């Protein structure tokens, strides 16, 4: 349910604007032409009552088409779930397309016009001639369904999310929520195309261009974060922050899994939590609900050179605390991830360098075993959306 | 029939090209219009006995765009 609300808000705030940049002008413009009495005259006039029905049909068809697409993606995704690295690549690609579109809309240079999808002439002619029908309500239905063929950047991101939804129903619900959220902006575009005319639409698109540009940069930043890139803004600024966490409790090595100081009674479930750790000896223990409450961190205690250093990271709804941790080099480290009524995407924890990916319990504690690292190593961690980040500094 | 290419530098989206191409539906003398937002141009094939170049350029101007011989 929470994911559906997020998808709806994404559609409402960014999806509609992004889709406007890629497809809105083309298809909503076609719809507007159907409503206009004469394209060549193109007089601005008041919004007439009969405009509402074709627009509603257009949006209903769009909703149905994307819901079906979501079901299909969910079904496919049940067999093929993209890992965070693949998603990061997709996010960067989408971000570049969005930035390119933003610069194109601002008319920075003609080269950015190559970021726009120009449908083949036979398709635009077919759409145009279909849109000319003045009384046939199948036209807006047809046009609405056609939008599924030219998804915008944010829609593609949502499609990727639908791919990872796990089932046809979840994928359909996700895309439906997103499309519903994006619908008001589409209505606005149709309204502007008829009410305000092309000239004012230009100014509106400039505003959209700036928003899309910013969103594109944010998307690229998120993709870089998920990849663990040192070039992301978050990584660059994280180096400016003081490290506030040092090893908590040394325990003798070798110990495969560290028992946290706030461990639950022996009856609590303990399970392997790492979903992916193909190239690094990473292990994890998970303690589910009722296990822990983020506790104050004890001061650093020096231990023997071969001891396992224990770090605690509090996973909160608004990110990770502390964002920068300090750990000894050349020693194994147990990183305890503590959640306490955490519902945000911060739960979807990724350490790119270790190819570690784990959906943390809403409340609980999961320990990640990190192998010894060289002095000077900066190990970045992030949520799978690249929104919340942090890093561990290994020093001698 | 005459076929001419014009620069239309003030198109701002792919829909602009489609709007301009829509003129061929309204003017019987226009055989075809191929407009490209990427290239910033349009190529018009028209019957000079039924529609003049000036009429076409005026129609484009009424849509909000400036076409210049390219």
Coordinates of C-alpha atoms in Angstrom, one line a residue:
Chain A
X1 CA 0.0 0.0 0.0
X2 CA 2.8 2.3 0.9
X3 CA 4.5 1.6 -2.4
X4 CA 1.3 2.4 -4.3
X5 CA 0.9 5.8 -2.5
X6 CA 4.5 6.6 -3.4
X7 CA 3.8 5.6 -7.0
X8 CA 0.8 7.9 -7.0
X9 CA 2.7 10.8 -5.6
X10 CA 5.6 10.2 -8.1
X11 CA 3.0 10.4 -10.9
X12 CA 1.4 13.5 -9.5
X13 CA 4.6 15.4 -8.9
X14 CA 7.1 14.2 -11.5
X15 CA 5.5 11.6 -13.8
X16 CA 3.1 13.9 -15.4
X17 CA 5.7 16.6 -16.1
X18 CA 8.2 14.1 -17.5
X19 CA 5.6 12.4 -19.7
X20 CA 4.6 15.8 -20.9
X21 CA 8.1 16.4 -22.1
X22 CA 8.2 13.1 -24.1
X23 CA 4.7 12.3 -25.1
X24 CA 2.3 14.9 -23.8
X25 CA 2.8 17.5 -26.4
X26 CA 2.3 15.0 -29.2
X27 CA -0.7 13.1 -28.0
X28 CA -2.5 15.7 -25.8
X29 CA -2.0 18.0 -28.8
X30 CA -3.7 15.5 -31.0
X31 CA -6.6 15.4 -28.6
X32 CA -6.8 19.1 -28.5
X33 CA -7.1 19.2 -32.2
X34 CA -10.1 17.0 -32.1
X35 CA -11.7 19.5 -29.7
X36 CA -10.8 22.6 -31.6
X37 CA -13.2 23.5 -34.3
X38 CA -10.5 24.6 -36.7
X39 CA -6.8 24.1 -36.3
X40 CA -5.9 27.0 -38.6
X41 CA -7.9 29.5 -36.7
X42 CA -6.8 28.2 -33.3
X43 CA -8.7 30.8 -31.4
X44 CA -8.4 30.7 -27.6
X45 CA -11.7 30.3 -26.0
X46 CA -13.3 29.2 -22.8
X47 CA -13.2 25.6 -21.8
X48 CA -16.3 24.1 -23.1
X49 CA -18.3 21.5 -21.2
X50 CA -18.0 18.8 -23.8
X51 CA -14.2 18.9 -23.5
X52 CA -14.3 16.9 -20.3
X53 CA -15.6 13.7 -21.7
X54 CA -13.0 13.1 -24.5
X55 CA -10.2 14.0 -22.0
X56 CA -11.7 11.6 -19.5
X57 CA -11.9 8.9 -22.1
X58 CA -8.3 9.6 -23.1
X59 CA -7.1 9.3 -19.6
X60 CA -9.2 6.2 -18.9
X61 CA -7.7 4.4 -21.9
X62 CA -4.2 5.5 -20.8
X63 CA -4.9 4.1 -17.4
X64 CA -6.1 0.8 -18.8
X65 CA -3.2 0.5 -21.2
X66 CA -0.6 1.2 -18.5
X67 CA -2.3 -1.1 -16.0
X68 CA -2.1 -3.9 -18.5
X69 CA 1.5 -3.1 -19.2
X70 CA 2.2 -3.2 -15.4
X71 CA 0.5 -6.6 -15.2
X72 CA 2.7 -7.9 -18.0
X73 CA 5.9 -6.4 -16.5
X74 CA 5.0 -7.8 -13.1
X75 CA 4.5 -11.2 -14.6
X76 CA 7.9 -11.0 -16.5
X77 CA 9.6 -9.6 -13.4
X78 CA 8.4 -12.6 -11.3
X79 CA 10.9 -14.6 -13.4
X80 CA 13.5 -11.9 -14.0
X81 CA 14.2 -9.4 -11.2
X82 CA 16.8 -6.8 -12.1
X83 CA 19.6 -6.4 -9.5
X84 CA 20.4 -3.0 -8.1
X85 CA 23.4 -2.5 -10.4
X86 CA 21.2 -3.1 -13.5
X87 CA 18.7 -0.7 -12.1
X88 CA 21.4 1.8 -11.5
X89 CA 22.4 1.6 -15.1
X90 CA 18.8 2.1 -16.1
X91 CA 18.5 5.1 -13.8
X92 CA 21.6 6.8 -15.2
X93 CA 20.3 6.2 -18.8
X94 CA 16.9 7.6 -17.9
X95 CA 18.6 10.6 -16.2
X96 CA 20.7 11.3 -19.2
X97 CA 17.6 11.2 -21.4
X98 CA 15.7 13.5 -19.1
X99 CA 18.6 16.0 -18.9
X100 CA 18.9 15.9 -22.7
X101 CA 15.2 16.5 -23.0
X102 CA 15.3 19.4 -20.5
X103 CA 18.1 21.1 -22.4
X104 CA 16.3 20.4 -25.7
X105 CA 13.1 22.1 -24.3
X106 CA 15.2 25.1 -23.2
X107 CA 16.6 25.2 -26.8
X108 CA 20.2 25.2 -25.5
X109 CA 21.5 23.6 -28.8
X110 CA 19.9 21.9 -31.7
X111 CA 21.8 18.7 -31.0
X112 CA 19.6 18.0 -28.0
X113 CA 16.7 17.6 -30.4
X114 CA 18.0 14.1 -31.0
X115 CA 16.8 13.2 -27.5
X116 CA 13.2 13.4 -28.6
X117 CA 11.5 10.4 -30.0
X118 CA 10.1 11.4 -33.4
X119 CA 7.5 8.8 -34.4
X120 CA 7.6 7.7 -38.0
X121 CA 5.5 9.9 -40.4
X122 CA 3.0 7.2 -41.1
X123 CA 2.2 6.9 -37.4
X124 CA 1.8 10.7 -36.9
X125 CA -0.4 10.9 -40.0
X126 CA -2.5 8.0 -38.7
X127 CA -2.8 9.7 -35.2
X128 CA -3.6 13.1 -36.8
X129 CA -6.3 11.7 -39.1
X130 CA -7.8 9.6 -36.3
X131 CA -7.8 12.7 -34.1
X132 CA -9.7 14.7 -36.7
X133 CA -12.9 12.7 -36.1
X134 CA -15.2 15.1 -34.2
X135 CA -17.9 12.9 -32.8
X136 CA -16.3 9.5 -32.5
X137 CA -15.3 8.9 -28.9
X138 CA -13.2 6.0 -29.9
X139 CA -10.5 8.5 -31.0
X140 CA -9.5 9.7 -27.5
X141 CA -9.6 6.0 -26.4
X142 CA -7.3 5.0 -29.2
X143 CA -4.9 7.9 -28.5
X144 CA -4.9 7.3 -24.8
X145 CA -3.9 3.6 -25.4
X146 CA -1.2 4.7 -27.8
X147 CA 0.7 6.6 -25.1
X148 CA 1.9 3.2 -23.9
X149 CA 4.2 3.1 -26.9
X150 CA 6.2 6.2 -26.0
X151 CA 6.8 6.1 -22.2
X152 CA 8.7 8.9 -20.7
X153 CA 11.7 8.7 -18.4
X154 CA 9.9 8.6 -15.1
X155 CA 7.4 6.1 -16.6
X156 CA 10.2 3.9 -17.7
X157 CA 11.6 4.0 -14.1
X158 CA 8.2 3.1 -12.8
X159 CA 8.1 0.3 -15.4
X160 CA 11.4 -1.0 -14.0
X161 CA 9.8 -0.9 -10.5
X162 CA 6.8 -2.8 -11.9
X163 CA 9.3 -5.4 -13.2
X164 CA 10.5 -5.9 -9.7
X165 CA 7.0 -5.9 -8.1
X166 CA 7.0 -9.6 -8.0
X167 CA 3.6 -10.4 -9.5
X168 CA 1.2 -9.4 -12.2
X169 CA -1.3 -7.9 -9.7
X170 CA 1.4 -5.9 -7.9
X171 CA 2.8 -4.6 -11.2
X172 CA -0.6 -3.6 -12.5
X173 CA -1.5 -1.8 -9.2
X174 CA 1.8 0.1 -9.3
X175 CA 1.4 1.3 -12.8
X176 CA -2.3 2.1 -12.2
X177 CA -1.4 4.2 -9.2
X178 CA 1.4 6.0 -11.1
X179 CA -0.8 6.7 -14.1
X180 CA -3.7 8.0 -12.0
X181 CA -1.2 10.4 -10.3
X182 CA 0.0 11.6 -13.6
X183 CA -3.5 12.2 -15.0
X184 CA -4.1 15.7 -13.6
X185 CA -1.1 17.1 -15.4
X186 CA -2.3 15.5 -18.6
X187 CA -5.6 17.1 -18.1
X188 CA -3.8 20.4 -17.6
X189 CA -1.9 20.0 -20.9
X190 CA -5.1 19.3 -22.8
X191 CA -6.7 22.3 -21.2
X192 CA -3.7 24.5 -22.0
X193 CA -3.5 23.3 -25.6
X194 CA -7.1 24.4 -26.2
X195 CA -7.5 27.2 -23.8
X196 CA -4.3 29.1 -24.0
X197 CA -3.0 28.2 -27.4
X198 CA 0.5 27.3 -28.6
X199 CA 2.3 30.5 -27.5
X200 CA 1.5 30.2 -23.9
X201 CA 2.1 26.5 -24.0
X202 CA 5.7 27.4 -25.0
X203 CA 6.2 29.2 -21.6
X204 CA 4.6 26.4 -19.8
X205 CA 7.0 24.0 -21.4
X206 CA 10.0 26.1 -20.4
X207 CA 8.9 25.7 -16.8
X208 CA 8.5 22.0 -17.4
X209 CA 12.0 21.9 -19.0
X210 CA 13.6 23.2 -15.8
X211 CA 11.8 20.7 -13.7
X212 CA 12.7 17.8 -16.0
X213 CA 16.3 19.0 -16.1
X214 CA 16.5 19.0 -12.3
X215 CA 14.7 15.6 -12.1
X216 CA 17.2 14.2 -14.6
X217 CA 20.2 15.3 -12.6
X218 CA 18.6 13.8 -9.5
X219 CA 18.0 10.5 -11.3
X220 CA 21.6 10.4 -12.5
X221 CA 22.8 11.2 -9.0
X222 CA 20.7 8.3 -7.6
X223 CA 22.1 5.9 -10.2
X224 CA 25.6 6.9 -9.4
X225 CA 24.9 6.4 -5.7
X226 CA 23.5 2.9 -6.3
X227 CA 26.7 2.1 -8.3
X228 CA 28.8 3.4 -5.4
X229 CA 30.5 5.9 -7.6
X230 CA 32.8 8.4 -5.9
X231 CA 31.7 11.0 -8.5
X232 CA 28.1 11.4 -7.1
X233 CA 27.3 14.6 -5.3
X234 CA 26.4 12.6 -2.1
X235 CA 29.9 10.9 -2.1
X236 CA 31.7 14.1 -2.7
X237 CA 29.9 15.9 0.1
X238 CA 30.1 13.0 2.5
X239 CA 33.9 13.4 2.6
X240 CA 33.3 16.8 4.1
X241 CA 31.4 15.4 7.0
X242 CA 33.2 14.2 10.2
X243 CA 33.1 10.5 10.9
X244 CA 30.9 10.0 13.9
X245 CA 31.0 6.2 14.3
X246 CA 33.9 4.1 15.3
X247 CA 34.1 0.4 16.2
X248 CA 31.7 -0.4 18.9
X249 CA 32.9 -3.7 20.4
X250 CA 35.8 -5.9 19.5
X251 CA 35.2 -9.6 19.4
X252 CA 37.8 -12.3 18.9
X253 CA 38.4 -13.5 15.3
X254 CA 37.5 -15.5 13.5
X255 CA 33.8 -15.2 14.2
X256 CA 31.4 -15.8 11.3
X257 CA 28.6 -13.7 12.7
X258 CA 28.7 -11.1 15.4
X259 CA 26.1 -11.2 18.1
X260 CA 24.9 -7.6 18.7
X261 CA 25.0 -6.1 22.2
X262 CA 21.2 -5.6 22.1
X263 CA 20.6 -9.2 21.0
X264 CA 17.2 -10.7 21.6
X265 CA 16.5 -13.7 23.7
X266 CA 17.8 -17.0 22.3
X267 CA 14.3 -17.9 21.0
X268 CA 14.4 -15.1 18.4
X269 CA 14.7 -16.2 14.8
X270 CA 18.2 -16.0 13.2
X271 CA 18.4 -16.4 9.4
X272 CA 20.8 -15.7 6.6
X273 CA 19.8 -12.4 5.1
X274 CA 22.1 -11.7 2.2
X275 CA 20.4 -12.1 -1.1
X276 CA 23.5 -11.5 -3.3
X277 CA 27.1 -11.9 -2.3
X278 CA 28.7 -13.6 -5.3
X279 CA 32.1 -12.0 -5.2
X280 CA 32.8 -11.3 -1.6
X281 CA 32.8 -13.3 1.6
X282 CA 29.9 -11.4 3.0
X283 CA 27.6 -13.1 5.5
X284 CA 24.7 -11.8 7.3
X285 CA 22.6 -12.7 10.3
X286 CA 19.1 -11.3 10.7
X287 CA 17.1 -10.8 13.8
X288 CA 13.5 -10.0 13.0
X289 CA 10.8 -8.0 14.7
X290 CA 11.2 -7.0 18.3
X291 CA 14.9 -7.5 18.2
X292 CA 16.4 -4.1 18.7
X293 CA 16.0 -0.5 19.4
X294 CA 18.6 1.9 18.1
X295 CA 20.8 2.3 21.1
X296 CA 23.3 4.9 22.0
X297 CA 26.7 3.9 20.6
X298 CA 29.3 3.0 23.2
X299 CA 32.7 4.7 22.9
X300 CA 35.3 3.0 20.8
X301 CA 37.2 0.3 22.6
X302 CA 40.6 -0.8 21.4
X303 CA 40.9 -4.5 20.7
X304 CA 43.4 -7.0 19.5
X305 CA 44.6 -6.6 15.9
X306 CA 42.7 -9.6 14.6
X307 CA 39.5 -8.8 16.4
X308 CA 36.2 -8.3 14.6
X309 CA 35.3 -4.6 14.8
X310 CA 31.5 -4.0 15.3
X311 CA 29.8 -1.0 13.8
X312 CA 26.2 -0.1 14.2
X313 CA 24.2 1.8 11.6
X314 CA 20.8 3.1 12.4
X315 CA 18.5 2.8 9.5
X316 CA 15.9 5.5 9.9
X317 CA 13.0 6.6 7.8
X318 CA 14.9 9.6 6.6
X319 CA 18.3 7.9 6.0
X320 CA 21.3 6.4 7.7
X321 CA 22.8 7.6 11.0
X322 CA 25.6 8.2 11.1
X323 CA 26.3 8.8 7.4
X324 CA 30.0 8.3 7.8
X325 CA 31.5 5.5 9.8
X326 CA 35.1 4.8 10.6
X327 CA 36.5 1.3 10.8
X328 CA 40.0 -0.2 11.2
X329 CA 41.7 -1.5 8.0
X330 CA 42.9 -5.0 7.6
X331 CA 40.4 -6.4 10.1
X332 CA 37.0 -8.0 9.6
X333 CA 34.1 -5.7 10.4
X334 CA 30.6 -6.6 11.6
X335 CA 28.2 -4.0 10.4
X336 CA 24.9 -4.1 12.4
X337 CA 22.0 -2.6 10.5
X338 CA 19.3 -1.6 13.0
X339 CA 15.8 -0.7 12.0
X340 CA 13.0 0.4 14.2
X341 CA 9.7 1.0 12.6
X342 CA 11.5 1.9 9.4
X343 CA 9.2 2.0 6.4
X344 CA 11.1 4.1 3.8
X345 CA 13.3 2.9 1.0
X346 CA 16.2 3.2 3.4
X347 CA 15.3 -0.4 4.3
X348 CA 16.4 -1.5 0.8
X349 CA 20.1 -1.6 1.7
X350 CA 22.9 -1.9 -0.8
X351 CA 26.7 -2.0 -0.5
X352 CA 27.7 -1.8 -4.2
X353 CA 31.4 -2.8 -3.6
X354 CA 30.3 -6.1 -2.0
X355 CA 27.4 -6.6 -4.4
X356 CA 25.4 -6.9 -1.2
X357 CA 21.6 -6.2 -1.4
X358 CA 19.2 -6.8 1.4
X359 CA 15.6 -5.7 2.2
X360 CA 15.8 -5.1 6.0
X361 CA 12.9 -5.9 8.3
X362 CA 10.8 -3.0 9.4
X363 CA 12.1 -3.5 12.9
X364 CA 15.1 -5.7 13.6
X365 CA 18.8 -6.1 13.3
X366 CA 20.8 -7.6 10.5
X367 CA 24.6 -8.0 10.7
X368 CA 26.7 -7.8 7.6
X369 CA 30.2 -9.4 7.8
X370 CA 32.7 -7.3 5.8
X371 CA 36.0 -8.8 5.0
X372 CA 39.3 -6.9 5.8
X373 CA 39.8 -3.8 3.7
X374 CA 43.0 -2.0 2.8
X375 CA 43.8 1.3 4.5
X376 CA 42.2 4.3 2.8
X377 CA 39.3 2.2 1.4
X378 CA 36.0 4.1 1.2
X379 CA 33.1 1.7 1.1
X380 CA 29.8 3.4 0.1
X381 CA 26.3 2.2 1.0
X382 CA 23.0 3.4 -0.2
X383 CA 19.3 2.6 -0.5
X384 CA 18.4 0.8 -3.7
X385 CA 16.9 4.1 -5.0
X386 CA 20.1 6.0 -4.4
X387 CA 18.3 8.5 -2.2
X388 CA 19.9 7.8 1.1
X389 CA 23.7 7.3 1.2
X390 CA 26.6 6.9 3.6
X391 CA 30.1 5.5 3.7
X392 CA 32.6 3.6 5.8
X393 CA 36.2 4.9 5.9
X394 CA 38.8 2.2 6.6
X395 CA 42.0 3.6 8.1
X396 CA 45.0 2.1 9.7
Chain B
X1 CA 3.8 20.5 -58.7
X2 CA 6.5 22.2 -56.7
X3 CA 8.5 20.8 -53.9
X4 CA 10.3 23.2 -51.6
X5 CA 12.2 23.0 -48.3
X6 CA 11.9 25.7 -45.6
X7 CA 13.7 26.3 -42.3
X8 CA 11.4 26.4 -39.4
X9 CA 13.7 27.1 -36.5
X10 CA 11.0 27.9 -33.8
X11 CA 9.5 24.5 -33.5
X12 CA 9.9 23.4 -29.9
X13 CA 8.6 19.8 -29.8
X14 CA 7.7 16.9 -32.1
X15 CA 4.1 18.0 -31.9
X16 CA 5.0 21.2 -33.6
X17 CA 6.1 19.2 -36.7
X18 CA 2.8 17.3 -36.5
X19 CA 0.8 20.6 -36.3
X20 CA 2.5 21.9 -39.4
X21 CA 2.0 18.6 -41.2
X22 CA -1.7 18.9 -40.4
X23 CA -1.9 21.7 -42.9
X24 CA -2.0 19.2 -45.7
X25 CA -5.4 18.1 -44.4
X26 CA -6.8 21.6 -44.8
X27 CA -5.4 22.8 -48.1
X28 CA -6.4 20.8 -51.1
X29 CA -3.5 22.3 -53.1
X30 CA -0.9 20.9 -50.6
X31 CA 0.1 17.4 -51.7
X32 CA 2.3 16.7 -48.7
X33 CA 4.2 18.3 -45.9
X34 CA 7.1 16.6 -44.2
X35 CA 8.2 18.5 -41.1
X36 CA 11.0 17.5 -38.8
X37 CA 11.6 19.0 -35.4
X38 CA 15.1 17.5 -35.3
X39 CA 16.2 19.0 -38.5
X40 CA 14.2 22.2 -37.9
X41 CA 12.7 22.2 -41.4
X42 CA 9.7 21.3 -43.5
X43 CA 9.4 20.1 -47.1
X44 CA 6.2 21.0 -48.9
X45 CA 5.0 19.6 -52.1
X46 CA 2.1 21.7 -53.5
X47 CA 0.2 22.4 -56.7
X48 CA 1.0 26.1 -57.5
X49 CA -2.2 26.4 -59.4
X50 CA -4.4 25.8 -56.3
X51 CA -2.3 27.3 -53.5
X52 CA 0.5 29.8 -53.5
X53 CA 3.7 29.7 -51.5
X54 CA 2.7 32.9 -49.7
X55 CA -0.6 31.2 -48.6
X56 CA 1.3 28.3 -47.2
X57 CA 3.8 30.5 -45.3
X58 CA 0.9 32.5 -43.9
X59 CA -0.8 29.4 -42.7
X60 CA 2.4 28.3 -41.0
X61 CA 2.7 31.7 -39.4
X62 CA -0.9 31.4 -38.1
X63 CA 0.1 28.3 -36.3
X64 CA 2.9 30.3 -34.6
X65 CA 5.9 29.3 -36.6
X66 CA 8.2 31.1 -39.0
X67 CA 9.1 29.3 -42.2
X68 CA 12.0 30.7 -44.3
X69 CA 13.3 29.4 -47.6
X70 CA 16.1 27.0 -46.8

